[in-house]
Tab-separated table of C-alpha atoms and ligand atoms in Angstrom:
chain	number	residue	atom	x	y	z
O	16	UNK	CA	9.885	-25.079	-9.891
O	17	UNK	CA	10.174	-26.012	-6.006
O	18	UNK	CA	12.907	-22.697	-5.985
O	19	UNK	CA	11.215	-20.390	-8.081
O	20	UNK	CA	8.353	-18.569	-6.884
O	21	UNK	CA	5.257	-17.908	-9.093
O	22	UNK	CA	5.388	-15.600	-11.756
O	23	UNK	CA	4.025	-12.163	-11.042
O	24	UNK	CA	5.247	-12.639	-7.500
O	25	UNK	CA	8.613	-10.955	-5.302
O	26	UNK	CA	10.362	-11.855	-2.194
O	27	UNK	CA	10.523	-9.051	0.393
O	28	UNK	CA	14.350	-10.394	1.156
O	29	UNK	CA	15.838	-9.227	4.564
O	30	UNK	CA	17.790	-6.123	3.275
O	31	UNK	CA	14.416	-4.799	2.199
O	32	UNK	CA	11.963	-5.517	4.391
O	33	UNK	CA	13.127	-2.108	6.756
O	34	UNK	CA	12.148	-0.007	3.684
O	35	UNK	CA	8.496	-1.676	3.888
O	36	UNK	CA	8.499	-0.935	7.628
O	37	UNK	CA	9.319	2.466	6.829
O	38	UNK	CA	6.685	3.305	4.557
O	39	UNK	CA	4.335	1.021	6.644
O	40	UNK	CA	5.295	3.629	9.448
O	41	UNK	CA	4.585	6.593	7.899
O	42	UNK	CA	1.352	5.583	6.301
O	43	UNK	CA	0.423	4.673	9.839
O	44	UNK	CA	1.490	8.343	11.237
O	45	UNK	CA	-0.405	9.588	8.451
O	46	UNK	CA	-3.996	7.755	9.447
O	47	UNK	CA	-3.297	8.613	13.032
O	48	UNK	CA	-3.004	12.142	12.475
O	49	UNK	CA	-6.207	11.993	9.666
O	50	UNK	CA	-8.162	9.646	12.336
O	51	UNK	CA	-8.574	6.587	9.900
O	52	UNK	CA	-8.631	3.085	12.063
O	53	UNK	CA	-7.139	-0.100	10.645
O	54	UNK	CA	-9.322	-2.447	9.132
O	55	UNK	CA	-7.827	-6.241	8.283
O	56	UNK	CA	-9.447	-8.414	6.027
O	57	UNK	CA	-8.983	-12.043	4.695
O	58	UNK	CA	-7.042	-12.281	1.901
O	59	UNK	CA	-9.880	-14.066	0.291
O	60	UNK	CA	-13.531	-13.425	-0.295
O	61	UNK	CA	-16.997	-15.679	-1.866
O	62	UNK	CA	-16.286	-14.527	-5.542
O	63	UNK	CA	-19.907	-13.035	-5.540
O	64	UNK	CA	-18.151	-10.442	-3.408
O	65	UNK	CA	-16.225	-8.921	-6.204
O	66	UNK	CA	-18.291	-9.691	-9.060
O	67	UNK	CA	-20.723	-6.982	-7.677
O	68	UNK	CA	-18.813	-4.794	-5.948
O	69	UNK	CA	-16.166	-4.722	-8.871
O	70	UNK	CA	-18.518	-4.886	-11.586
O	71	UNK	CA	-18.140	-7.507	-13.958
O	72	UNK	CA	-17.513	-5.490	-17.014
O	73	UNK	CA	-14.320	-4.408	-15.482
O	74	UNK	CA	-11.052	-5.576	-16.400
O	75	UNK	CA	-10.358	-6.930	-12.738
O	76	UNK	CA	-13.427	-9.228	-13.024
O	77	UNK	CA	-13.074	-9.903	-16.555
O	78	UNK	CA	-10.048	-11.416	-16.705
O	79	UNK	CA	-7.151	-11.255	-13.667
O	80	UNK	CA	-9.064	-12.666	-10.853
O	81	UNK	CA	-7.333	-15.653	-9.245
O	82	UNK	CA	-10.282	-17.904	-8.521
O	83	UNK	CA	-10.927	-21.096	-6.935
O	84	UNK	CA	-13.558	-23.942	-5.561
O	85	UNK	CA	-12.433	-24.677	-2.388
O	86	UNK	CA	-12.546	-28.432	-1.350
O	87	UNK	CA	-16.695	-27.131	-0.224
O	88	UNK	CA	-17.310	-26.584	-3.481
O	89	UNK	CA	-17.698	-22.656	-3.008
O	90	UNK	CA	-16.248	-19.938	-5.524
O	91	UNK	CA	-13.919	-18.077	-3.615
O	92	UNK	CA	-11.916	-15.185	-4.944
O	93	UNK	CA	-8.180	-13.573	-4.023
O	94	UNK	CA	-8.853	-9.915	-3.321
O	95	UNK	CA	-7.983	-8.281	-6.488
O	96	UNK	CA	-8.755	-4.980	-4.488
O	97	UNK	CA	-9.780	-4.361	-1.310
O	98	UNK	CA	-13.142	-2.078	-1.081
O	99	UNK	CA	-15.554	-4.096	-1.579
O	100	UNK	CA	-14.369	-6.663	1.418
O	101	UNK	CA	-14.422	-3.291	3.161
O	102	UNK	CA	-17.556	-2.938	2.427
O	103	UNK	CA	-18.462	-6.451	3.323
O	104	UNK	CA	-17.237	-6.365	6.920
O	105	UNK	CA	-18.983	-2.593	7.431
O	106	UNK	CA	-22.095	-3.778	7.008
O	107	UNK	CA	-21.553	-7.804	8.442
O	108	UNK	CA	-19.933	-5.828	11.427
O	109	UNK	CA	-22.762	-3.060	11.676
O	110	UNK	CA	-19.889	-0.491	11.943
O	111	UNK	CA	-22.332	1.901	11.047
O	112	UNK	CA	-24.341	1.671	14.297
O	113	UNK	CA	-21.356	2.799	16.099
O	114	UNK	CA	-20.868	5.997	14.290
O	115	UNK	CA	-22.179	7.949	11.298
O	116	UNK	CA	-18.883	8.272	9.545
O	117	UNK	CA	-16.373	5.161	9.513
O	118	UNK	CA	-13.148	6.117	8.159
O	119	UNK	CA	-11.245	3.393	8.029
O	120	UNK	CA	-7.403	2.054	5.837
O	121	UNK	CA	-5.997	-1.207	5.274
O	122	UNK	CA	-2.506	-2.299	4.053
O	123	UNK	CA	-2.234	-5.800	2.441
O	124	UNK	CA	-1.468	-8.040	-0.002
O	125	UNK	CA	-3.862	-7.966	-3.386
O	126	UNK	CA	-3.552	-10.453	-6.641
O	127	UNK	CA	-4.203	-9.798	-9.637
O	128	UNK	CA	-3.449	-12.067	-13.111
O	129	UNK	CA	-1.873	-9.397	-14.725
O	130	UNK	CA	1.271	-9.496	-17.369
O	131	UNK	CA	4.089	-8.867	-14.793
O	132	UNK	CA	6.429	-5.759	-15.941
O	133	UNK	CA	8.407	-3.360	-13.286
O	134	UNK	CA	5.508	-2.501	-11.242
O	135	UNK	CA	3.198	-4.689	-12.284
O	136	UNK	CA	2.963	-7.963	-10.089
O	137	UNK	CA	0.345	-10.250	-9.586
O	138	UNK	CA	0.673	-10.022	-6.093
O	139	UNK	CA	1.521	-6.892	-5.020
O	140	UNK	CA	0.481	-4.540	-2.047
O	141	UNK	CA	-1.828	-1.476	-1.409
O	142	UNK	CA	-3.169	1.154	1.344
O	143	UNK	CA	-6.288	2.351	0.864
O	144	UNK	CA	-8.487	4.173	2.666
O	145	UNK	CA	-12.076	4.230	3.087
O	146	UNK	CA	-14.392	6.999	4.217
O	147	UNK	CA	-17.962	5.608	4.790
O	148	UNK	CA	-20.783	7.660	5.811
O	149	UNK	CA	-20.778	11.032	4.190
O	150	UNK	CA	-21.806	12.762	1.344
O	151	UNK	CA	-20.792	15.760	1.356
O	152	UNK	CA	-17.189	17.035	-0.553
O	153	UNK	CA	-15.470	17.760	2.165
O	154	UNK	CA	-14.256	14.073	2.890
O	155	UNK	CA	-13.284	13.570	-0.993
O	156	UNK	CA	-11.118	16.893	-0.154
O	157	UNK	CA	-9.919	15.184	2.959
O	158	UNK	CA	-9.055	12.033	1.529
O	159	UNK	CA	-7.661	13.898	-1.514
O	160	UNK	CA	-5.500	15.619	1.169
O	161	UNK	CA	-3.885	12.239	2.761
O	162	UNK	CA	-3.095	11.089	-0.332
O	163	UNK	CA	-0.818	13.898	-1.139
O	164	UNK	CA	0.046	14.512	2.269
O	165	UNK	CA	1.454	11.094	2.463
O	166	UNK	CA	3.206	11.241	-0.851
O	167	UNK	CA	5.242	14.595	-0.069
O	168	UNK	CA	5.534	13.502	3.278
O	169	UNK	CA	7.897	10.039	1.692
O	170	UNK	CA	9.996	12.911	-0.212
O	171	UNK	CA	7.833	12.524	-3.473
O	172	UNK	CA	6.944	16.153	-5.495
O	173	UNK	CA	6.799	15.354	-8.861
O	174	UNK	CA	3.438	14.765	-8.151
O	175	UNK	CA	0.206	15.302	-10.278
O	176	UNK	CA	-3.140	15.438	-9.535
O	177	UNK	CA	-5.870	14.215	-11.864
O	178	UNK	CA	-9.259	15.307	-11.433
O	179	UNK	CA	-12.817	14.400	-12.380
O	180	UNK	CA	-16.911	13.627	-11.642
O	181	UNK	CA	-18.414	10.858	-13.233
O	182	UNK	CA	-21.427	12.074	-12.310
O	183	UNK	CA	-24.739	9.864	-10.777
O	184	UNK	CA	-27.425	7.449	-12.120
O	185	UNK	CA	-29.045	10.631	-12.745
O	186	UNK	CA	-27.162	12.675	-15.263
O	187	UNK	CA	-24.836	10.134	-16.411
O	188	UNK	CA	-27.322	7.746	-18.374
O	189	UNK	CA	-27.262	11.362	-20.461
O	190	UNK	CA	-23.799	11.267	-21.071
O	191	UNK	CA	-23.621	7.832	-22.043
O	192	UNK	CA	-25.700	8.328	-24.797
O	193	UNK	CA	-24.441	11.417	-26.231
O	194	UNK	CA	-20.992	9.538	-25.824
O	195	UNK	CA	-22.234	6.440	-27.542
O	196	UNK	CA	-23.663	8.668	-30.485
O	197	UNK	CA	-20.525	10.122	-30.552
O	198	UNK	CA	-18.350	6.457	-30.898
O	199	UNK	CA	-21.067	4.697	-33.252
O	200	UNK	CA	-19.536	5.676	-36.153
O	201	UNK	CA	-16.034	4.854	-34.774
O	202	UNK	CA	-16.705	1.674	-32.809
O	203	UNK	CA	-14.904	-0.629	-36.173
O	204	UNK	CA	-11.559	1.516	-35.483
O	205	UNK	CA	-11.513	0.466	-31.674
O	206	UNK	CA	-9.988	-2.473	-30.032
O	207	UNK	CA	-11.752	-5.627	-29.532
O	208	UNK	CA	-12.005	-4.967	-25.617
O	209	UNK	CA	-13.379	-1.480	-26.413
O	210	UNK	CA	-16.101	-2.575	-29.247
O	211	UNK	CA	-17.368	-4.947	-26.564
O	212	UNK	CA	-16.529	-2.274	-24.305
O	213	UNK	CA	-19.229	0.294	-26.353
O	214	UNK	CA	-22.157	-1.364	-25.500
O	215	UNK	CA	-21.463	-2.617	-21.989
O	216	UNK	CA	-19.627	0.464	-20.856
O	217	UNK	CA	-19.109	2.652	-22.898
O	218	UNK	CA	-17.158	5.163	-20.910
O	219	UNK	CA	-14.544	3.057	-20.206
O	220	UNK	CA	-13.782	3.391	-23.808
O	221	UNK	CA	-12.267	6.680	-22.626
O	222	UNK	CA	-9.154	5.608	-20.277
O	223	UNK	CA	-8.790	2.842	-22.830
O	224	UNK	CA	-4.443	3.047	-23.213
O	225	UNK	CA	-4.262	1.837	-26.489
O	226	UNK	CA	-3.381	4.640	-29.178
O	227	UNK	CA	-5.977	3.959	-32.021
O	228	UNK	CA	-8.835	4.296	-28.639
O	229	UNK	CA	-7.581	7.021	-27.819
O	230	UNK	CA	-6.908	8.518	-30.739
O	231	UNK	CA	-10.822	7.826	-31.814
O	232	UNK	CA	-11.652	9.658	-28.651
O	233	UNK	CA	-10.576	12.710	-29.387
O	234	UNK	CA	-13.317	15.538	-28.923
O	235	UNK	CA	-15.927	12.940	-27.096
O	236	UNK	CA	-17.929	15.083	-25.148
O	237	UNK	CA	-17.233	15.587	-21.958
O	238	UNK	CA	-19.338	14.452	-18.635
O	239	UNK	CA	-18.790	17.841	-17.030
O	240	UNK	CA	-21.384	19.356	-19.388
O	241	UNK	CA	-23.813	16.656	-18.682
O	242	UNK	CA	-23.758	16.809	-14.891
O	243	UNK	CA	-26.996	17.259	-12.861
O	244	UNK	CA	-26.795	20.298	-10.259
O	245	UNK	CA	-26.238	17.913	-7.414
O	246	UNK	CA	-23.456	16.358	-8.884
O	247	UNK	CA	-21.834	20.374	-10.434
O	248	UNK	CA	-22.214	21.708	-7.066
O	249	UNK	CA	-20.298	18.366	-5.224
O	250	UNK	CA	-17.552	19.149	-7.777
O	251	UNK	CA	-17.061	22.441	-7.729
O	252	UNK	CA	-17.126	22.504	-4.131
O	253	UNK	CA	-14.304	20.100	-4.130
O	254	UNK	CA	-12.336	22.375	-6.363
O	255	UNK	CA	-12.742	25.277	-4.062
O	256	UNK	CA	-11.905	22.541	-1.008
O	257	UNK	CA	-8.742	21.495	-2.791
O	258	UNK	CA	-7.864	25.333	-3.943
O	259	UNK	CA	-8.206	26.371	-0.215
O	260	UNK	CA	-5.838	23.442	0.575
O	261	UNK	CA	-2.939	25.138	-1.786
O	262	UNK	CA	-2.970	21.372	-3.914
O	263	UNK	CA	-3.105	22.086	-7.660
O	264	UNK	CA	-4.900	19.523	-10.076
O	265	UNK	CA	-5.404	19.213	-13.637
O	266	UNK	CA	-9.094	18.169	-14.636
O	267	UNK	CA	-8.861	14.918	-16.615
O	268	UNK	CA	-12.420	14.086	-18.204
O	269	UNK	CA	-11.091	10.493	-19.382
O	270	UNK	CA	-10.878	9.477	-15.653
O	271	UNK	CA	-13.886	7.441	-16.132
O	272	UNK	CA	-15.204	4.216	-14.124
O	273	UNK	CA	-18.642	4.442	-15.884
O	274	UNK	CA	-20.388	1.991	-13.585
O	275	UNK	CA	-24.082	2.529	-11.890
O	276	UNK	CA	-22.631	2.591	-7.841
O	277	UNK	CA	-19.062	4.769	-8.750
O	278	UNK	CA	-20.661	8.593	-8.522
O	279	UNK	CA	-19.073	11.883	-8.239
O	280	UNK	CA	-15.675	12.245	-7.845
O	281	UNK	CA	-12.631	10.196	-9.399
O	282	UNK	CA	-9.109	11.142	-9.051
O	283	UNK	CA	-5.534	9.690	-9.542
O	284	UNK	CA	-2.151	10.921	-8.489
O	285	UNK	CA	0.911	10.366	-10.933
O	286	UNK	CA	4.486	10.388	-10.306
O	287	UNK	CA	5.726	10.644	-13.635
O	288	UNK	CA	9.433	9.932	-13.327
O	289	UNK	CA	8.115	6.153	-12.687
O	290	UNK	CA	7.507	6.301	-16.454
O	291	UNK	CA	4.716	3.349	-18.185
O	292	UNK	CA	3.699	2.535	-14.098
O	293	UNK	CA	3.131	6.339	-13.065
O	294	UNK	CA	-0.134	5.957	-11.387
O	295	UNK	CA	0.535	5.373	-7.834
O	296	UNK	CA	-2.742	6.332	-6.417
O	297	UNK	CA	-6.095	6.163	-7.402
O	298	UNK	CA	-9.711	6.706	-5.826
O	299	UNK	CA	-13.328	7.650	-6.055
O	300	UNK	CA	-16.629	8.148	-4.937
O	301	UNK	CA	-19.031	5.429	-4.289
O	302	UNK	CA	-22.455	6.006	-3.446
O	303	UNK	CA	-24.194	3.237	-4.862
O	304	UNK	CA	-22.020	0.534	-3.524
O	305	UNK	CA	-23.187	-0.315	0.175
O	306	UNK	CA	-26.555	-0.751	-1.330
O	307	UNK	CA	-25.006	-2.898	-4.376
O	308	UNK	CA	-23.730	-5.410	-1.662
O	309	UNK	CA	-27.209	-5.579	0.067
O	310	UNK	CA	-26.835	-2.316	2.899
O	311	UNK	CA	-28.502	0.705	3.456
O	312	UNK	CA	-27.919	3.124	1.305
O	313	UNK	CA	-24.787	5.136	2.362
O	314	UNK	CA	-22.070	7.148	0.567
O	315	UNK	CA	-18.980	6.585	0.599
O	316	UNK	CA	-15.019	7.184	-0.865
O	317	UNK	CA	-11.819	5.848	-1.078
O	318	UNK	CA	-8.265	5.705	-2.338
O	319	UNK	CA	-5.640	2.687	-3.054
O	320	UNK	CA	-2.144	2.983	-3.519
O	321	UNK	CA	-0.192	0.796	-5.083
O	322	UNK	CA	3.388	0.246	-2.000
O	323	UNK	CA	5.967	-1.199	-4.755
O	324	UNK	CA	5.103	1.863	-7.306
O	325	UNK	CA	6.262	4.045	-4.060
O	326	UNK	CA	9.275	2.114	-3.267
O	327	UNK	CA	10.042	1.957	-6.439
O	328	UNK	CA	10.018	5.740	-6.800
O	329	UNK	CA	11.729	6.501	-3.363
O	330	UNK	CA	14.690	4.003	-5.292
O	331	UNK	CA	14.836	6.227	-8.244
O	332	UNK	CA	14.953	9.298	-6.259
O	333	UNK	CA	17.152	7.974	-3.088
O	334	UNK	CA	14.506	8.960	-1.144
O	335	UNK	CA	14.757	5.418	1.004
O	336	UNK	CA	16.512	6.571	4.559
O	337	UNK	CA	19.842	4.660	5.482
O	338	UNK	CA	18.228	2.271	8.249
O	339	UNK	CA	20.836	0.887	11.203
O	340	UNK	CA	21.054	-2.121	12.031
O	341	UNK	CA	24.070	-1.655	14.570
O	342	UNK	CA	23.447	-3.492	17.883
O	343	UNK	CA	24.836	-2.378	21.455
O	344	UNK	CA	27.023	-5.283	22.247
O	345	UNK	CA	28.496	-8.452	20.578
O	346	UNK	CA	29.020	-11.523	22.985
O	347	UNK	CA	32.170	-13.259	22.293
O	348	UNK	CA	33.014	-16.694	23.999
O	349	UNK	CA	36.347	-17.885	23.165
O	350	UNK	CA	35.617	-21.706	23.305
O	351	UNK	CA	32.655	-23.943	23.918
O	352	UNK	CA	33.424	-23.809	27.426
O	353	UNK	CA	32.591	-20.488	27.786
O	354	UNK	CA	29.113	-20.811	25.836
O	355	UNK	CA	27.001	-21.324	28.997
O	356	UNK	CA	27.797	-17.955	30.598
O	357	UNK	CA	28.163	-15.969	27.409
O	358	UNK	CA	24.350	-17.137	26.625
O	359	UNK	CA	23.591	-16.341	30.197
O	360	UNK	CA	24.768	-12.738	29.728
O	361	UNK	CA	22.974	-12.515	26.328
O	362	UNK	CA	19.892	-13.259	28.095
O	363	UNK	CA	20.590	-10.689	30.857
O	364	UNK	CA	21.232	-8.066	28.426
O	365	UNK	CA	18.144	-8.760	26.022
O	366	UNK	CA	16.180	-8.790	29.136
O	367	UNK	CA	17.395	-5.226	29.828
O	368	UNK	CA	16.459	-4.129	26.233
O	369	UNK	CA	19.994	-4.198	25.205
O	370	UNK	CA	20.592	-4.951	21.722
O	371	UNK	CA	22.634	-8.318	21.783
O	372	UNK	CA	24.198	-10.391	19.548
O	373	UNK	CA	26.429	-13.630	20.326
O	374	UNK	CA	28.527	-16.444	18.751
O	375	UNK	CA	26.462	-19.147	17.435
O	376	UNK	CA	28.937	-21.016	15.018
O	377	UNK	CA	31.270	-21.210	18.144
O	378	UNK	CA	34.234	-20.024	16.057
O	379	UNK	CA	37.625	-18.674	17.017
O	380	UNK	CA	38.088	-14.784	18.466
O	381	UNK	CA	39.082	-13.160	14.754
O	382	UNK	CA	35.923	-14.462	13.368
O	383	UNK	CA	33.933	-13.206	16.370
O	384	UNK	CA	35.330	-9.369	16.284
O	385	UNK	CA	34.987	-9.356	12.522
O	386	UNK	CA	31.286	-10.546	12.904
O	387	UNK	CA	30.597	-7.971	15.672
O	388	UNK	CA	31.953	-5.475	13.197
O	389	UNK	CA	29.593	-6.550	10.470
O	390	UNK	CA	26.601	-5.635	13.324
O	391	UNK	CA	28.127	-2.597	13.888
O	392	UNK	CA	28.469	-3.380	17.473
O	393	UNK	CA	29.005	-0.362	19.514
O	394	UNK	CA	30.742	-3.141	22.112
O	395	UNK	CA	32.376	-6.512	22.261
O	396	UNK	CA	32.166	-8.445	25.535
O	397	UNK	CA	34.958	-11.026	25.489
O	398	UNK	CA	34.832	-14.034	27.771
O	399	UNK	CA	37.752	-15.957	28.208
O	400	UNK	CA	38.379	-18.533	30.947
O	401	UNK	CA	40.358	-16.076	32.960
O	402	UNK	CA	37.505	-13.459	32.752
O	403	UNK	CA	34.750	-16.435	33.169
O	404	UNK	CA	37.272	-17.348	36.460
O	405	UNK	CA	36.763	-13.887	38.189
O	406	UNK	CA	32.922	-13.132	37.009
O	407	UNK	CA	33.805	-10.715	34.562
O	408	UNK	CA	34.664	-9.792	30.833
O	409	UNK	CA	36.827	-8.205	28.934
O	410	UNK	CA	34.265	-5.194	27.653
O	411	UNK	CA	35.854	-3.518	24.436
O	412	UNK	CA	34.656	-0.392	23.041
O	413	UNK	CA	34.938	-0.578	19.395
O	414	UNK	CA	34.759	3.368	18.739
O	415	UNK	CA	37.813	4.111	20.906
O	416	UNK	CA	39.278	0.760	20.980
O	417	UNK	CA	39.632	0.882	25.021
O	418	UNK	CA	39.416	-2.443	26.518
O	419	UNK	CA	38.157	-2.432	30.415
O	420	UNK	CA	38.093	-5.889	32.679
O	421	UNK	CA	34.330	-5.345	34.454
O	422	UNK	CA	32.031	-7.601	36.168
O	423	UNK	CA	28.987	-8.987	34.559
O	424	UNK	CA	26.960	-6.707	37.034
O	425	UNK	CA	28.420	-3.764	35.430
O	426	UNK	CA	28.356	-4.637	31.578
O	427	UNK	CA	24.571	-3.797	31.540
O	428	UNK	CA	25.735	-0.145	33.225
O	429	UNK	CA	28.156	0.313	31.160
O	430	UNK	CA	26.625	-0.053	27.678
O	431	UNK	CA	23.702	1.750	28.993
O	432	UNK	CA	25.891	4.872	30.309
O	433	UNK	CA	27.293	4.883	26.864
O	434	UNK	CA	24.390	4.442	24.722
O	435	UNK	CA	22.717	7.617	26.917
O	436	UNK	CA	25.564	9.310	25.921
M	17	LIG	P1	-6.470	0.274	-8.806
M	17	LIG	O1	-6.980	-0.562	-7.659
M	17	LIG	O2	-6.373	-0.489	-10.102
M	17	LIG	O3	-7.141	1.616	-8.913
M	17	LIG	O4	-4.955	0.591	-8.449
M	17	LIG	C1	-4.569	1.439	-7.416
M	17	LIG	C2	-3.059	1.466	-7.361
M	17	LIG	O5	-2.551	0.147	-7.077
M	17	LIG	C3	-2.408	1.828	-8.687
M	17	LIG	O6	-2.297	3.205	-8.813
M	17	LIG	C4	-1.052	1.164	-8.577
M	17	LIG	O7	-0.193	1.980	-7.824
M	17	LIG	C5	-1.348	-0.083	-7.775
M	17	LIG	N1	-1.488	-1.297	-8.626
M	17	LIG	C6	-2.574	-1.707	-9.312
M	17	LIG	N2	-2.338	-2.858	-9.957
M	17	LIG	C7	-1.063	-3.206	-9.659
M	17	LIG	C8	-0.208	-4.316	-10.010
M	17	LIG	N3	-0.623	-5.312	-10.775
M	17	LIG	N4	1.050	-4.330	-9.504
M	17	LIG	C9	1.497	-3.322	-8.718
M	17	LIG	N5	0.748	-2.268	-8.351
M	17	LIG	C10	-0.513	-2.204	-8.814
């Protein structure tokens, strides 16, 4: 137990931690060039939180959040997602008085008790985005837009767009009864989670994975002919938005959430070589939400994307770049005795912005040279007691294998003349 971590859960070891950099990097590029501002959240939340602002039919709420009392006897919750905390800090934070549209992304850690497989964790990471403040379809388009800008921008192609509106507390009570009418007859050939499912939320019957669900779903009506004329025009005005953009998308009408505050537009993006795990991205519409955790009124939309689906699909394409880790210059003391003034010249060198490595395990000169080729050292800068004697070292470069005696004034120059270079 004390060496194995929980189940559900992965180290980010060393030799992979400058791949999450990476993609940290470029999703940061990404919201810099779309204008979205970082938002950071606790990792936890009061339970209440998510209960609304998930909705507790969902499978989240149902049955994979990690909840606890804490020693104050309060129900606290780890984020199983992270909109509704955004949500929470818009409105504790009145972000809305400084400007009418907040667009704001977060990356972080969320936890879900789910049954671990490749891609599936129970802690694992997303970005999201959030868009808070406007109702119109030209931020779903725009948000639509980052997505897949981000996603071709890591190397990714094989991408597919999935498409849908779930409508609005106006037109979709209509479509939930002309769906329900449809499944009555079928609702003993569904699974246990969907029978339940038909009563509570019934459209969620729809994305239901399991074969005999889906198979009873075939030719359910769909929501598109039961959308008000607010809700048609949003959509096909999105269409048009995304058509202008050049992005294709295929029109999916089981991308259902079927809850009161998720309105309008859904979407997911696929990457199908990952296979069981392909959906790496997936969003929506929210109108009703602010007001469902106690704001004003106020539309809004987001995305998450899942970081280890990505990583794991830049791995199976060798889309990860080669990252260096060489270093400018290796310090090698040969002996203890020269420890004090190698450390000295590491410090000089750091304090330069030179990349600097020395001896710690004060071992012998074949050690140290093999060790500053492990780092890829572009120099090694051997001090002997002779050297140490006449305040200098012996500065070797390791690409032409010349070996100059120069004073510790000069190593700084040196490497920096050759690094330039
Ligand atoms: P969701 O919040 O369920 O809409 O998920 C958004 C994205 O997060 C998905 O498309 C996945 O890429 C990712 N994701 C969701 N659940 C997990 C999980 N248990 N492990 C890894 N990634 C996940």
């Amino acid at each position: 137990m004390l060496v194995t971590g929980p189940r559900g859960t992965k180290d980010i070891l060393p030799e992979a931690s400058g791949n999450w950099q990476y993609i940290e990097q470029v999703v940061r590029d990404i919201c810099r060039l779309y204008l979205y501002k970082e938002i950071r959240t606790p990792v936890f939340e009061h339970t209440e939180l998510f209960l609304r602002g998930i909705g507790e039919t969902t499978d989240i709420v149902e049955k994979e959040m990690y909840t606890f009392t804490d020693r104050g006897e309060r129900s606290l919750t780890l984020r199983p997602e992270n909109t509704a905390a955004v949500v929470r800090s818009y409105l504790e934070n009145k972000l809305y008085a400084d400007t009418l549209l907040n667009k704001l992304f977060y990356i972080g850690p969320m936890f879900r008790y789910d049954r671990p497989q490749a891609g599936r964790y129970r802690q694992f990471h997303q970005f999201g985005v959030e868009a808070l403040g406007s109702k119109g379809p030209a931020i779903d388009a725009e948000i639509i837009m980052l997505a897949v800008q981000l996603l071709r921008k890591l190397g990714l192609d094989d991408l597919t767009l999935y498409l849908n509106s779930v409508g609005c507390p106006q037109c979709r009570p209509i479509y939930r009864e002309k769906l329900q009418d449809f499944l009555r007859e079928k609702t003993l050939h569904l699974c246990s989670d969907c029978q339940s499912r038909f009563e509570r939320n019934p459209m969620r019957v729809l994305d239901c994975k399991k074969e005999k669900c889906t198979e009873q779903t075939q030719g359910a009506p769909h929501i598109a002919d039961c959308l008000c004329d607010e809700c048609s025009t949003h959509f096909n005005q999105l269409k048009s938005l995304l058509t202008l953009a050049e992005v294709d998308f295929i029109l999916n009408p089981r991308l259902v959430r079927g809850l009161d505050y998720y309105t309008k537009t859904a979407f997911e993006i696929q990457y199908s070589p990952l296979g069981a795990q392909s959906a790496v991205c997936g969003g929506g519409r929210y109108d009703g939400l602010v007001a469902e955790c106690g704001g004003q009124s106020t539309p809004g939309i987001g995305f998450a994307i899942g970081i280890e689906r990505i990583l794991l699909a830049l791995e199976k394409q060798n889309l990860l770049p080669v990252i260096s880790n060489a270093i400018d210059v290796f310090v090698a003391p040969m002996g203890s005795d020269m420890q004090g003034i190698a450390f000295k010249l590491l410090c000089k060198l750091r304090e330069k912005g030179i990349t600097a490595e020395m001896d710690f395990m004060e071992k012998g000169i074949k050690w140290q040279m093999k060790q500053a080729n492990k780092y890829s050292a572009k120099f090694v800068a051997i001090i002997g007691e002779e050297e140490a004697a006449q305040n200098k070292v012996m500065l070797k470069n390791m690409l032409t294998g010349v070996q100059e005696l120069v004073s510790m004034d000069e190593v700084q120059q040196k490497i920096e003349l050759d690094v330039e270079a």
